[in-house]
PDB file of C-alpha atoms in Angstrom:
ATOM      1  CA  UNK A 204      37.653  -3.558 105.718  1.00 59.00           C
ATOM      2  CA  UNK A 205      35.894  -3.532 102.370  1.00 60.00           C
ATOM      3  CA  UNK A 206      37.446  -1.369  99.681  1.00 59.00           C
ATOM      4  CA  UNK A 207      34.387   0.892  99.362  1.00 63.00           C
ATOM      5  CA  UNK A 208      33.839   1.267 103.119  1.00 89.00           C
ATOM      6  CA  UNK A 209      34.654   4.466 105.000  1.00 96.00           C
ATOM      7  CA  UNK A 210      36.685   4.181 108.243  1.00 98.00           C
ATOM      8  CA  UNK A 211      37.675   5.980 111.419  1.00 98.00           C
ATOM      9  CA  UNK A 212      41.449   6.254 111.458  1.00 98.00           C
ATOM     10  CA  UNK A 213      44.037   6.984 114.134  1.00 98.00           C
ATOM     11  CA  UNK A 214      47.683   7.490 113.186  1.00 97.00           C
ATOM     12  CA  UNK A 215      50.891   7.278 115.135  1.00 95.00           C
ATOM     13  CA  UNK A 216      54.072   5.296 115.765  1.00 94.00           C
ATOM     14  CA  UNK A 217      52.371   3.982 118.975  1.00 96.00           C
ATOM     15  CA  UNK A 218      55.594   2.454 120.293  1.00 96.00           C
ATOM     16  CA  UNK A 219      54.709   0.828 123.561  1.00 96.00           C
ATOM     17  CA  UNK A 220      50.957   1.521 123.254  1.00 97.00           C
ATOM     18  CA  UNK A 221      51.280   3.117 126.658  1.00 98.00           C
ATOM     19  CA  UNK A 222      48.737   5.015 128.776  1.00 97.00           C
ATOM     20  CA  UNK A 223      49.471   8.203 126.808  1.00 96.00           C
ATOM     21  CA  UNK A 224      48.343   6.544 123.558  1.00 97.00           C
ATOM     22  CA  UNK A 225      45.207   5.003 124.954  1.00 97.00           C
ATOM     23  CA  UNK A 226      42.917   8.032 125.043  1.00 97.00           C
ATOM     24  CA  UNK A 227      43.627   8.582 121.351  1.00 98.00           C
ATOM     25  CA  UNK A 228      42.959   4.994 120.356  1.00 98.00           C
ATOM     26  CA  UNK A 229      39.977   4.572 122.648  1.00 98.00           C
ATOM     27  CA  UNK A 230      38.389   7.757 121.261  1.00 98.00           C
ATOM     28  CA  UNK A 231      38.910   6.508 117.702  1.00 98.00           C
ATOM     29  CA  UNK A 232      37.230   3.229 118.622  1.00 98.00           C
ATOM     30  CA  UNK A 233      34.332   5.025 120.307  1.00 98.00           C
ATOM     31  CA  UNK A 234      33.736   7.235 117.247  1.00 98.00           C
ATOM     32  CA  UNK A 235      33.890   4.222 114.978  1.00 98.00           C
ATOM     33  CA  UNK A 236      31.333   2.356 117.048  1.00 98.00           C
ATOM     34  CA  UNK A 237      28.962   5.342 117.150  1.00 97.00           C
ATOM     35  CA  UNK A 238      29.107   5.635 113.351  1.00 97.00           C
ATOM     36  CA  UNK A 239      29.038   1.974 112.587  1.00 97.00           C
ATOM     37  CA  UNK A 240      32.404   2.098 110.836  1.00 97.00           C
ATOM     38  CA  UNK A 241      35.584   0.066 111.264  1.00 97.00           C
ATOM     39  CA  UNK A 242      38.389   1.560 113.285  1.00 98.00           C
ATOM     40  CA  UNK A 243      41.846   1.460 111.657  1.00 98.00           C
ATOM     41  CA  UNK A 244      45.090   2.213 113.438  1.00 98.00           C
ATOM     42  CA  UNK A 245      47.950   3.308 111.173  1.00 97.00           C
ATOM     43  CA  UNK A 246      51.460   2.655 112.530  1.00 96.00           C
ATOM     44  CA  UNK A 247      54.901   2.578 110.894  1.00 94.00           C
ATOM     45  CA  UNK A 248      57.692   0.044 110.584  1.00 93.00           C
ATOM     46  CA  UNK A 249      60.535   0.621 110.972  1.00 91.00           C
ATOM     47  CA  UNK A 250      60.591   3.575 113.372  1.00 91.00           C
ATOM     48  CA  UNK A 251      60.826   6.739 111.262  1.00 91.00           C
ATOM     49  CA  UNK A 252      64.072   7.766 112.971  1.00 90.00           C
ATOM     50  CA  UNK A 253      65.727   4.531 111.692  1.00 91.00           C
ATOM     51  CA  UNK A 254      65.195   5.780 108.119  1.00 93.00           C
ATOM     52  CA  UNK A 255      65.683   9.522 108.640  1.00 91.00           C
ATOM     53  CA  UNK A 256      68.528   9.452 111.112  1.00 91.00           C
ATOM     54  CA  UNK A 257      70.181   5.991 111.005  1.00 89.00           C
ATOM     55  CA  UNK A 258      72.021   5.222 114.225  1.00 85.00           C
ATOM     56  CA  UNK A 259      69.942   7.601 116.306  1.00 87.00           C
ATOM     57  CA  UNK A 260      66.671   5.629 116.474  1.00 89.00           C
ATOM     58  CA  UNK A 261      65.347   4.995 119.985  1.00 94.00           C
ATOM     59  CA  UNK A 262      65.235   1.468 121.408  1.00 96.00           C
ATOM     60  CA  UNK A 263      61.935  -0.193 120.512  1.00 96.00           C
ATOM     61  CA  UNK A 264      59.439  -0.857 123.283  1.00 97.00           C
ATOM     62  CA  UNK A 265      57.292  -3.168 121.140  1.00 96.00           C
ATOM     63  CA  UNK A 266      57.668  -5.333 118.111  1.00 94.00           C
ATOM     64  CA  UNK A 267      55.263  -4.616 115.219  1.00 93.00           C
ATOM     65  CA  UNK A 268      53.475  -7.840 116.057  1.00 93.00           C
ATOM     66  CA  UNK A 269      53.037  -6.986 119.716  1.00 95.00           C
ATOM     67  CA  UNK A 270      52.010  -3.428 118.908  1.00 96.00           C
ATOM     68  CA  UNK A 271      49.235  -4.716 116.613  1.00 96.00           C
ATOM     69  CA  UNK A 272      48.129  -7.174 119.308  1.00 95.00           C
ATOM     70  CA  UNK A 273      47.895  -4.346 121.880  1.00 97.00           C
ATOM     71  CA  UNK A 274      46.005  -2.046 119.526  1.00 98.00           C
ATOM     72  CA  UNK A 275      43.566  -4.798 118.698  1.00 98.00           C
ATOM     73  CA  UNK A 276      43.014  -5.439 122.411  1.00 97.00           C
ATOM     74  CA  UNK A 277      41.929  -1.784 122.694  1.00 98.00           C
ATOM     75  CA  UNK A 278      39.185  -2.405 120.151  1.00 98.00           C
ATOM     76  CA  UNK A 279      40.831  -1.479 116.822  1.00 98.00           C
ATOM     77  CA  UNK A 280      39.369  -3.501 113.973  1.00 98.00           C
ATOM     78  CA  UNK A 281      42.372  -3.345 111.680  1.00 97.00           C
ATOM     79  CA  UNK A 282      46.007  -2.363 112.132  1.00 98.00           C
ATOM     80  CA  UNK A 283      47.636  -0.963 109.014  1.00 96.00           C
ATOM     81  CA  UNK A 284      51.441  -1.237 109.300  1.00 95.00           C
ATOM     82  CA  UNK A 285      52.851   1.216 106.706  1.00 94.00           C
ATOM     83  CA  UNK A 286      56.465   0.637 105.688  1.00 94.00           C
ATOM     84  CA  UNK A 287      58.319   3.819 106.478  1.00 94.00           C
ATOM     85  CA  UNK A 288      60.619   4.655 103.578  1.00 95.00           C
ATOM     86  CA  UNK A 289      62.462   7.700 102.296  1.00 95.00           C
ATOM     87  CA  UNK A 290      59.820   8.013  99.589  1.00 95.00           C
ATOM     88  CA  UNK A 291      57.099   8.112 102.248  1.00 95.00           C
ATOM     89  CA  UNK A 292      59.038  10.666 104.268  1.00 95.00           C
ATOM     90  CA  UNK A 293      59.172  12.967 101.290  1.00 96.00           C
ATOM     91  CA  UNK A 294      55.376  13.109 100.875  1.00 96.00           C
ATOM     92  CA  UNK A 295      53.999  16.540 101.644  1.00 97.00           C
ATOM     93  CA  UNK A 296      51.244  16.706 104.267  1.00 97.00           C
ATOM     94  CA  UNK A 297      48.683  17.045 101.447  1.00 97.00           C
ATOM     95  CA  UNK A 298      50.018  14.043  99.546  1.00 97.00           C
ATOM     96  CA  UNK A 299      50.030  11.914 102.758  1.00 97.00           C
ATOM     97  CA  UNK A 300      46.423  12.925 103.550  1.00 97.00           C
ATOM     98  CA  UNK A 301      45.307  12.127 100.030  1.00 97.00           C
ATOM     99  CA  UNK A 302      47.219   8.899  99.324  1.00 96.00           C
ATOM    100  CA  UNK A 303      47.065   7.262 102.752  1.00 96.00           C
ATOM    101  CA  UNK A 304      44.061   8.690 104.573  1.00 97.00           C
ATOM    102  CA  UNK A 305      41.645   9.474 101.745  1.00 97.00           C
ATOM    103  CA  UNK A 306      42.457   7.104  98.912  1.00 96.00           C
ATOM    104  CA  UNK A 307      43.758   4.041 100.758  1.00 95.00           C
ATOM    105  CA  UNK A 308      41.710   4.100 103.994  1.00 96.00           C
ATOM    106  CA  UNK A 309      38.720   6.269 102.878  1.00 97.00           C
ATOM    107  CA  UNK A 310      38.825   8.023 106.244  1.00 98.00           C
ATOM    108  CA  UNK A 311      35.620   9.670 107.446  1.00 98.00           C
ATOM    109  CA  UNK A 312      37.192  10.741 110.771  1.00 98.00           C
ATOM    110  CA  UNK A 313      40.839  10.938 111.754  1.00 98.00           C
ATOM    111  CA  UNK A 314      41.713  10.976 115.488  1.00 98.00           C
ATOM    112  CA  UNK A 315      45.203  12.081 116.530  1.00 98.00           C
ATOM    113  CA  UNK A 316      47.086  13.259 119.581  1.00 96.00           C
ATOM    114  CA  UNK A 317      47.862  16.941 120.083  1.00 95.00           C
ATOM    115  CA  UNK A 318      51.550  16.354 119.266  1.00 94.00           C
ATOM    116  CA  UNK A 319      50.865  14.562 115.988  1.00 95.00           C
ATOM    117  CA  UNK A 320      53.093  15.645 113.035  1.00 95.00           C
ATOM    118  CA  UNK A 321      53.162  14.247 109.489  1.00 95.00           C
ATOM    119  CA  UNK A 322      54.491  14.880 106.013  1.00 95.00           C
ATOM    120  CA  UNK A 323      57.915  15.976 104.787  1.00 95.00           C
ATOM    121  CA  UNK A 324      60.045  17.380 107.634  1.00 93.00           C
ATOM    122  CA  UNK A 325      57.028  16.964 109.951  1.00 93.00           C
ATOM    123  CA  UNK A 326      55.452  20.029 108.378  1.00 96.00           C
ATOM    124  CA  UNK A 327      51.914  19.004 109.168  1.00 96.00           C
ATOM    125  CA  UNK A 328      50.164  19.126 112.525  1.00 97.00           C
ATOM    126  CA  UNK A 329      46.538  18.624 113.668  1.00 97.00           C
ATOM    127  CA  UNK A 330      45.611  22.108 112.383  1.00 97.00           C
ATOM    128  CA  UNK A 331      47.049  21.259 108.972  1.00 97.00           C
ATOM    129  CA  UNK A 332      45.220  17.925 108.987  1.00 98.00           C
ATOM    130  CA  UNK A 333      41.975  19.685 109.808  1.00 97.00           C
ATOM    131  CA  UNK A 334      42.387  21.973 106.770  1.00 97.00           C
ATOM    132  CA  UNK A 335      43.197  18.991 104.513  1.00 98.00           C
ATOM    133  CA  UNK A 336      40.153  17.158 105.908  1.00 97.00           C
ATOM    134  CA  UNK A 337      37.960  19.798 104.353  1.00 96.00           C
ATOM    135  CA  UNK A 338      39.496  19.075 100.978  1.00 97.00           C
ATOM    136  CA  UNK A 339      39.532  15.279 101.252  1.00 97.00           C
ATOM    137  CA  UNK A 340      36.211  14.778 103.036  1.00 97.00           C
ATOM    138  CA  UNK A 341      37.187  13.726 106.544  1.00 98.00           C
ATOM    139  CA  UNK A 342      36.854  15.388 109.934  1.00 98.00           C
ATOM    140  CA  UNK A 343      39.605  15.547 112.577  1.00 98.00           C
ATOM    141  CA  UNK A 344      39.521  15.077 116.311  1.00 98.00           C
ATOM    142  CA  UNK A 345      42.586  16.238 118.313  1.00 97.00           C
ATOM    143  CA  UNK A 346      43.013  14.521 121.713  1.00 97.00           C
ATOM    144  CA  UNK A 347      44.967  16.328 124.498  1.00 96.00           C
ATOM    145  CA  UNK A 348      48.177  14.699 125.674  1.00 92.00           C
ATOM    146  CA  UNK A 349      48.309  12.689 128.913  1.00 93.00           C
ATOM    147  CA  UNK A 350      50.656  14.586 131.168  1.00 91.00           C
ATOM    148  CA  UNK A 351      53.842  12.790 132.277  1.00 92.00           C
ATOM    149  CA  UNK A 352      53.572   9.758 129.977  1.00 95.00           C
ATOM    150  CA  UNK A 353      55.592   9.296 126.765  1.00 96.00           C
ATOM    151  CA  UNK A 354      57.541   6.622 124.945  1.00 96.00           C
ATOM    152  CA  UNK A 355      60.733   8.503 125.803  1.00 96.00           C
ATOM    153  CA  UNK A 356      59.925   8.352 129.511  1.00 97.00           C
ATOM    154  CA  UNK A 357      59.197   4.588 129.322  1.00 98.00           C
ATOM    155  CA  UNK A 358      62.525   3.975 127.532  1.00 98.00           C
ATOM    156  CA  UNK A 359      64.368   5.912 130.213  1.00 98.00           C
ATOM    157  CA  UNK A 360      62.717   3.908 132.939  1.00 98.00           C
ATOM    158  CA  UNK A 361      63.486   0.614 131.254  1.00 98.00           C
ATOM    159  CA  UNK A 362      67.090   1.610 130.636  1.00 97.00           C
ATOM    160  CA  UNK A 363      67.436   2.423 134.337  1.00 97.00           C
ATOM    161  CA  UNK A 364      65.992  -0.951 135.333  1.00 97.00           C
ATOM    162  CA  UNK A 365      62.894   0.673 136.899  1.00 98.00           C
ATOM    163  CA  UNK A 366      60.539  -1.826 135.327  1.00 98.00           C
ATOM    164  CA  UNK A 367      57.879  -1.234 137.986  1.00 98.00           C
ATOM    165  CA  UNK A 368      57.508   2.470 137.085  1.00 98.00           C
ATOM    166  CA  UNK A 369      57.694   1.490 133.374  1.00 98.00           C
ATOM    167  CA  UNK A 370      54.795  -0.895 133.963  1.00 98.00           C
ATOM    168  CA  UNK A 371      52.747   1.876 135.558  1.00 97.00           C
ATOM    169  CA  UNK A 372      53.270   4.077 132.436  1.00 97.00           C
ATOM    170  CA  UNK A 373      52.600   1.205 130.065  1.00 98.00           C
ATOM    171  CA  UNK A 374      49.621  -0.206 131.955  1.00 97.00           C
ATOM    172  CA  UNK A 375      51.279  -3.656 131.824  1.00 97.00           C
ATOM    173  CA  UNK A 376      54.721  -5.157 132.313  1.00 98.00           C
ATOM    174  CA  UNK A 377      57.429  -4.202 129.830  1.00 98.00           C
ATOM    175  CA  UNK A 378      58.008  -7.043 127.381  1.00 98.00           C
ATOM    176  CA  UNK A 379      61.044  -8.255 125.519  1.00 97.00           C
ATOM    177  CA  UNK A 380      60.548 -10.833 122.724  1.00 96.00           C
ATOM    178  CA  UNK A 381      62.784 -13.111 120.745  1.00 94.00           C
ATOM    179  CA  UNK A 382      63.714 -16.610 119.701  1.00 94.00           C
ATOM    180  CA  UNK A 383      65.263 -19.057 122.192  1.00 94.00           C
ATOM    181  CA  UNK A 384      68.759 -19.994 121.147  1.00 92.00           C
ATOM    182  CA  UNK A 385      71.468 -22.221 122.604  1.00 84.00           C
ATOM    183  CA  UNK A 386      73.790 -20.483 125.035  1.00 71.00           C
ATOM    184  CA  UNK A 387      76.574 -21.684 127.289  1.00 64.00           C
ATOM    185  CA  UNK A 388      74.041 -23.864 129.236  1.00 61.00           C
ATOM    186  CA  UNK A 389      75.603 -22.775 132.515  1.00 63.00           C
ATOM    187  CA  UNK A 390      72.150 -22.338 134.061  1.00 59.00           C
ATOM    188  CA  UNK A 391      71.388 -26.012 133.369  1.00 60.00           C
ATOM    189  CA  UNK A 392      74.725 -27.016 134.895  1.00 61.00           C
ATOM    190  CA  UNK A 393      73.863 -25.037 138.031  1.00 71.00           C
ATOM    191  CA  UNK A 394      70.375 -26.611 138.278  1.00 65.00           C
ATOM    192  CA  UNK A 395      68.462 -23.633 136.829  1.00 86.00           C
ATOM    193  CA  UNK A 396      68.008 -24.160 133.059  1.00 89.00           C
ATOM    194  CA  UNK A 397      67.295 -20.828 131.332  1.00 92.00           C
ATOM    195  CA  UNK A 398      65.844 -19.793 128.059  1.00 94.00           C
ATOM    196  CA  UNK A 399      68.437 -17.675 126.305  1.00 94.00           C
ATOM    197  CA  UNK A 400      66.368 -15.094 124.338  1.00 95.00           C
ATOM    198  CA  UNK A 401      67.856 -13.635 121.144  1.00 94.00           C
ATOM    199  CA  UNK A 402      66.143 -10.269 120.867  1.00 94.00           C
ATOM    200  CA  UNK A 403      65.704  -8.187 117.687  1.00 92.00           C
ATOM    201  CA  UNK A 404      68.292  -5.398 117.160  1.00 91.00           C
ATOM    202  CA  UNK A 405      67.592  -2.165 119.028  1.00 93.00           C
ATOM    203  CA  UNK A 406      65.217  -3.715 121.539  1.00 96.00           C
ATOM    204  CA  UNK A 407      64.639  -1.707 124.778  1.00 97.00           C
ATOM    205  CA  UNK A 408      66.238  -4.066 127.284  1.00 97.00           C
ATOM    206  CA  UNK A 409      66.296  -3.292 130.980  1.00 97.00           C
ATOM    207  CA  UNK A 410      69.514  -2.461 132.791  1.00 97.00           C
ATOM    208  CA  UNK A 411      71.720  -5.336 133.775  1.00 95.00           C
ATOM    209  CA  UNK A 412      70.413  -7.180 136.829  1.00 96.00           C
ATOM    210  CA  UNK A 413      68.064  -9.860 138.100  1.00 97.00           C
ATOM    211  CA  UNK A 414      64.296  -9.484 137.758  1.00 98.00           C
ATOM    212  CA  UNK A 415      61.078 -11.206 138.676  1.00 98.00           C
ATOM    213  CA  UNK A 416      58.646 -11.695 135.822  1.00 98.00           C
ATOM    214  CA  UNK A 417      57.061 -14.136 133.465  1.00 97.00           C
ATOM    215  CA  UNK A 418      58.110 -16.255 130.499  1.00 96.00           C
ATOM    216  CA  UNK A 419      55.512 -17.099 127.925  1.00 94.00           C
ATOM    217  CA  UNK A 420      55.345 -18.782 124.552  1.00 91.00           C
ATOM    218  CA  UNK A 421      54.130 -16.526 121.724  1.00 87.00           C
ATOM    219  CA  UNK A 422      52.088 -17.924 118.812  1.00 71.00           C
ATOM    220  CA  UNK A 423      54.351 -16.938 115.939  1.00 69.00           C
ATOM    221  CA  UNK A 424      53.939 -19.860 113.584  1.00 64.00           C
ATOM    222  CA  UNK A 425      52.932 -23.278 114.915  1.00 63.00           C
ATOM    223  CA  UNK A 426      53.821 -24.085 118.559  1.00 68.00           C
ATOM    224  CA  UNK A 427      54.469 -27.704 119.595  1.00 69.00           C
ATOM    225  CA  UNK A 428      51.620 -29.444 121.376  1.00 68.00           C
ATOM    226  CA  UNK A 429      51.351 -28.415 125.011  1.00 69.00           C
ATOM    227  CA  UNK A 430      53.087 -25.038 124.619  1.00 75.00           C
ATOM    228  CA  UNK A 431      50.318 -22.829 123.128  1.00 73.00           C
ATOM    229  CA  UNK A 432      49.354 -20.139 125.648  1.00 76.00           C
ATOM    230  CA  UNK A 433      51.896 -21.316 128.271  1.00 88.00           C
ATOM    231  CA  UNK A 434      53.139 -18.803 130.790  1.00 92.00           C
ATOM    232  CA  UNK A 435      55.430 -19.420 133.763  1.00 95.00           C
ATOM    233  CA  UNK A 436      56.705 -17.250 136.638  1.00 96.00           C
ATOM    234  CA  UNK A 437      60.354 -16.643 135.880  1.00 97.00           C
ATOM    235  CA  UNK A 438      63.627 -15.407 137.337  1.00 97.00           C
ATOM    236  CA  UNK A 439      65.236 -13.224 134.646  1.00 97.00           C
ATOM    237  CA  UNK A 440      68.857 -12.333 134.277  1.00 95.00           C
ATOM    238  CA  UNK A 441      70.046  -9.430 132.044  1.00 95.00           C
ATOM    239  CA  UNK A 442      73.734  -8.890 131.542  1.00 90.00           C
ATOM    240  CA  UNK A 443      77.110 -10.448 130.945  1.00 78.00           C
ATOM    241  CA  UNK A 444      77.087 -12.859 133.963  1.00 69.00           C
ATOM    242  CA  UNK A 445      80.157 -11.346 135.688  1.00 59.00           C
ATOM    243  CA  UNK A 446      81.040 -14.564 137.557  1.00 55.00           C
ATOM    244  CA  UNK A 447      82.057 -16.053 134.147  1.00 53.00           C
ATOM    245  CA  UNK A 448      84.520 -14.215 131.924  1.00 59.00           C
ATOM    246  CA  UNK A 449      83.833 -13.241 128.334  1.00 54.00           C
ATOM    247  CA  UNK A 450      80.086 -13.698 128.202  1.00 61.00           C
ATOM    248  CA  UNK A 451      78.102 -11.425 125.824  1.00 72.00           C
ATOM    249  CA  UNK A 452      75.108  -9.502 127.153  1.00 82.00           C
ATOM    250  CA  UNK A 453      72.071 -11.756 127.241  1.00 90.00           C
ATOM    251  CA  UNK A 454      68.465 -11.965 128.421  1.00 95.00           C
ATOM    252  CA  UNK A 455      67.842 -15.310 130.130  1.00 95.00           C
ATOM    253  CA  UNK A 456      64.753 -16.540 131.914  1.00 96.00           C
ATOM    254  CA  UNK A 457      64.374 -19.514 134.262  1.00 95.00           C
ATOM    255  CA  UNK A 458      60.824 -20.788 134.474  1.00 95.00           C
ATOM    256  CA  UNK A 459      60.384 -21.622 138.122  1.00 95.00           C
ATOM    257  CA  UNK A 460      60.513 -25.326 138.918  1.00 90.00           C
ATOM    258  CA  UNK A 461      60.611 -26.347 135.229  1.00 90.00           C
ATOM    259  CA  UNK A 462      63.602 -28.343 134.027  1.00 86.00           C
ATOM    260  CA  UNK A 463      61.607 -30.221 131.384  1.00 86.00           C
ATOM    261  CA  UNK A 464      61.005 -27.444 128.862  1.00 86.00           C
ATOM    262  CA  UNK A 465      62.369 -27.622 125.317  1.00 86.00           C
ATOM    263  CA  UNK A 466      62.048 -24.104 124.023  1.00 90.00           C
ATOM    264  CA  UNK A 467      64.853 -23.974 121.459  1.00 90.00           C
ATOM    265  CA  UNK A 468      63.695 -22.206 118.296  1.00 89.00           C
ATOM    266  CA  UNK A 469      60.455 -20.979 119.828  1.00 91.00           C
ATOM    267  CA  UNK A 470      59.395 -17.329 119.834  1.00 92.00           C
ATOM    268  CA  UNK A 471      58.947 -16.270 123.503  1.00 94.00           C
ATOM    269  CA  UNK A 472      58.123 -13.136 125.492  1.00 96.00           C
ATOM    270  CA  UNK A 473      59.705 -12.106 128.772  1.00 98.00           C
ATOM    271  CA  UNK A 474      57.602  -9.767 130.874  1.00 98.00           C
ATOM    272  CA  UNK A 475      59.463  -7.816 133.548  1.00 98.00           C
ATOM    273  CA  UNK A 476      57.668  -7.327 136.837  1.00 97.00           C
ATOM    274  CA  UNK A 477      60.254  -6.122 139.376  1.00 98.00           C
ATOM    275  CA  UNK A 478      63.989  -5.680 139.756  1.00 98.00           C
ATOM    276  CA  UNK A 479      65.552  -7.738 142.508  1.00 97.00           C
ATOM    277  CA  UNK A 480      69.178  -6.657 142.405  1.00 95.00           C
ATOM    278  CA  UNK A 481      72.100  -5.657 140.211  1.00 92.00           C
ATOM    279  CA  UNK A 482      74.633  -8.124 138.866  1.00 87.00           C
ATOM    280  CA  UNK A 483      77.410  -9.316 141.170  1.00 83.00           C
ATOM    281  CA  UNK A 484      80.589 -11.261 140.637  1.00 82.00           C
ATOM    282  CA  UNK A 485      80.620 -14.129 143.116  1.00 85.00           C
ATOM    283  CA  UNK A 486      83.758 -15.625 144.607  1.00 81.00           C
ATOM    284  CA  UNK A 487      82.557 -19.201 144.100  1.00 84.00           C
ATOM    285  CA  UNK A 488      79.984 -21.278 142.266  1.00 87.00           C
ATOM    286  CA  UNK A 489      78.512 -22.281 145.650  1.00 89.00           C
ATOM    287  CA  UNK A 490      77.874 -18.617 146.519  1.00 88.00           C
ATOM    288  CA  UNK A 491      76.296 -18.034 143.113  1.00 89.00           C
ATOM    289  CA  UNK A 492      73.940 -21.057 143.549  1.00 89.00           C
ATOM    290  CA  UNK A 493      72.936 -19.867 147.033  1.00 92.00           C
ATOM    291  CA  UNK A 494      72.073 -16.425 145.655  1.00 91.00           C
ATOM    292  CA  UNK A 495      70.047 -17.959 142.800  1.00 92.00           C
ATOM    293  CA  UNK A 496      68.022 -19.964 145.312  1.00 92.00           C
ATOM    294  CA  UNK A 497      67.354 -16.700 147.220  1.00 94.00           C
ATOM    295  CA  UNK A 498      66.404 -14.964 143.962  1.00 94.00           C
ATOM    296  CA  UNK A 499      64.033 -17.788 143.006  1.00 95.00           C
ATOM    297  CA  UNK A 500      62.316 -17.566 146.445  1.00 95.00           C
ATOM    298  CA  UNK A 501      61.859 -13.793 145.971  1.00 96.00           C
ATOM    299  CA  UNK A 502      60.483 -14.296 142.431  1.00 96.00           C
ATOM    300  CA  UNK A 503      58.012 -16.833 143.806  1.00 95.00           C
ATOM    301  CA  UNK A 504      56.837 -14.396 146.502  1.00 95.00           C
ATOM    302  CA  UNK A 505      56.485 -11.512 144.000  1.00 95.00           C
ATOM    303  CA  UNK A 506      54.687 -13.465 141.298  1.00 94.00           C
ATOM    304  CA  UNK A 507      52.554 -15.554 143.636  1.00 86.00           C
ATOM    305  CA  UNK A 508      54.155 -18.602 141.983  1.00 68.00           C
ATOM    306  CA  UNK A 509      51.500 -18.516 139.232  1.00 59.00           C
ATOM    307  CA  UNK A 510      50.877 -17.012 135.792  1.00 56.00           C
ATOM    308  CA  UNK A 511      50.559 -13.274 135.356  1.00 54.00           C
ATOM    309  CA  UNK A 512      47.052 -12.549 134.097  1.00 42.00           C
ATOM    310  CA  UNK A 513      46.983  -8.763 133.418  1.00 38.00           C
TER     311      UNK A 513
END
């Protein structure tokens, strides 16, 4: 966006970029296209609750990078990630409207959801924003909420392991990202080498259990030759692996029929498609291996044995 150019702006945390967010973003994009202006989505990092009420912040459904990717896929031209600080939180609604919307983004139109709040102690709402728009030369569109869809609901579904219902609310599988690190390598010893994914703190991780889904390489930095854009159907394990004592909670993904992958140090994404079962402590390694074979067969059936394309 050129410094002198006006823009159409939408503002929100947008964690998850779920089906409740989409009407707001899509309307902003449509207005921008009709006026020949760029569409800018403003989001915040970290989550405001992390700054205002440390220790009470909700688990994150999306990383800042993935959130920007999802917003761009909806047609947004530029994603403006605003660092959420105590100083920012102390801005009055008028100061926020002037410094961020008017001065920084030169907003011509601002599109927000009906539950949008802003400014110190969330004192501003869409009505306040509309009044300030008259002062700072922008108009405001307020989009009704989508009933029954919220980031809170998605977090609850993920925490319960109901990743299928979460996917319906998100419009895509729930994703967990992180860097592949060395674990105990028990999967390799059992014949099913897994990628042990070290997730960022406060990630929304599904309940302990075994899942069907997909493992994919994410282009954060340079990927080795042959890995760019790769995606594999995967059997995913979340939990402490109760058959073995003293194992910390992990997210591990076995790419079906692949024992030749070297993913250490790579940034990967794990997309959760369906929950197969809870975790079980097996009486023998042989029983565990037999169950893993059954899990892999079920994953193959659910994923079609090929990449997820949604």
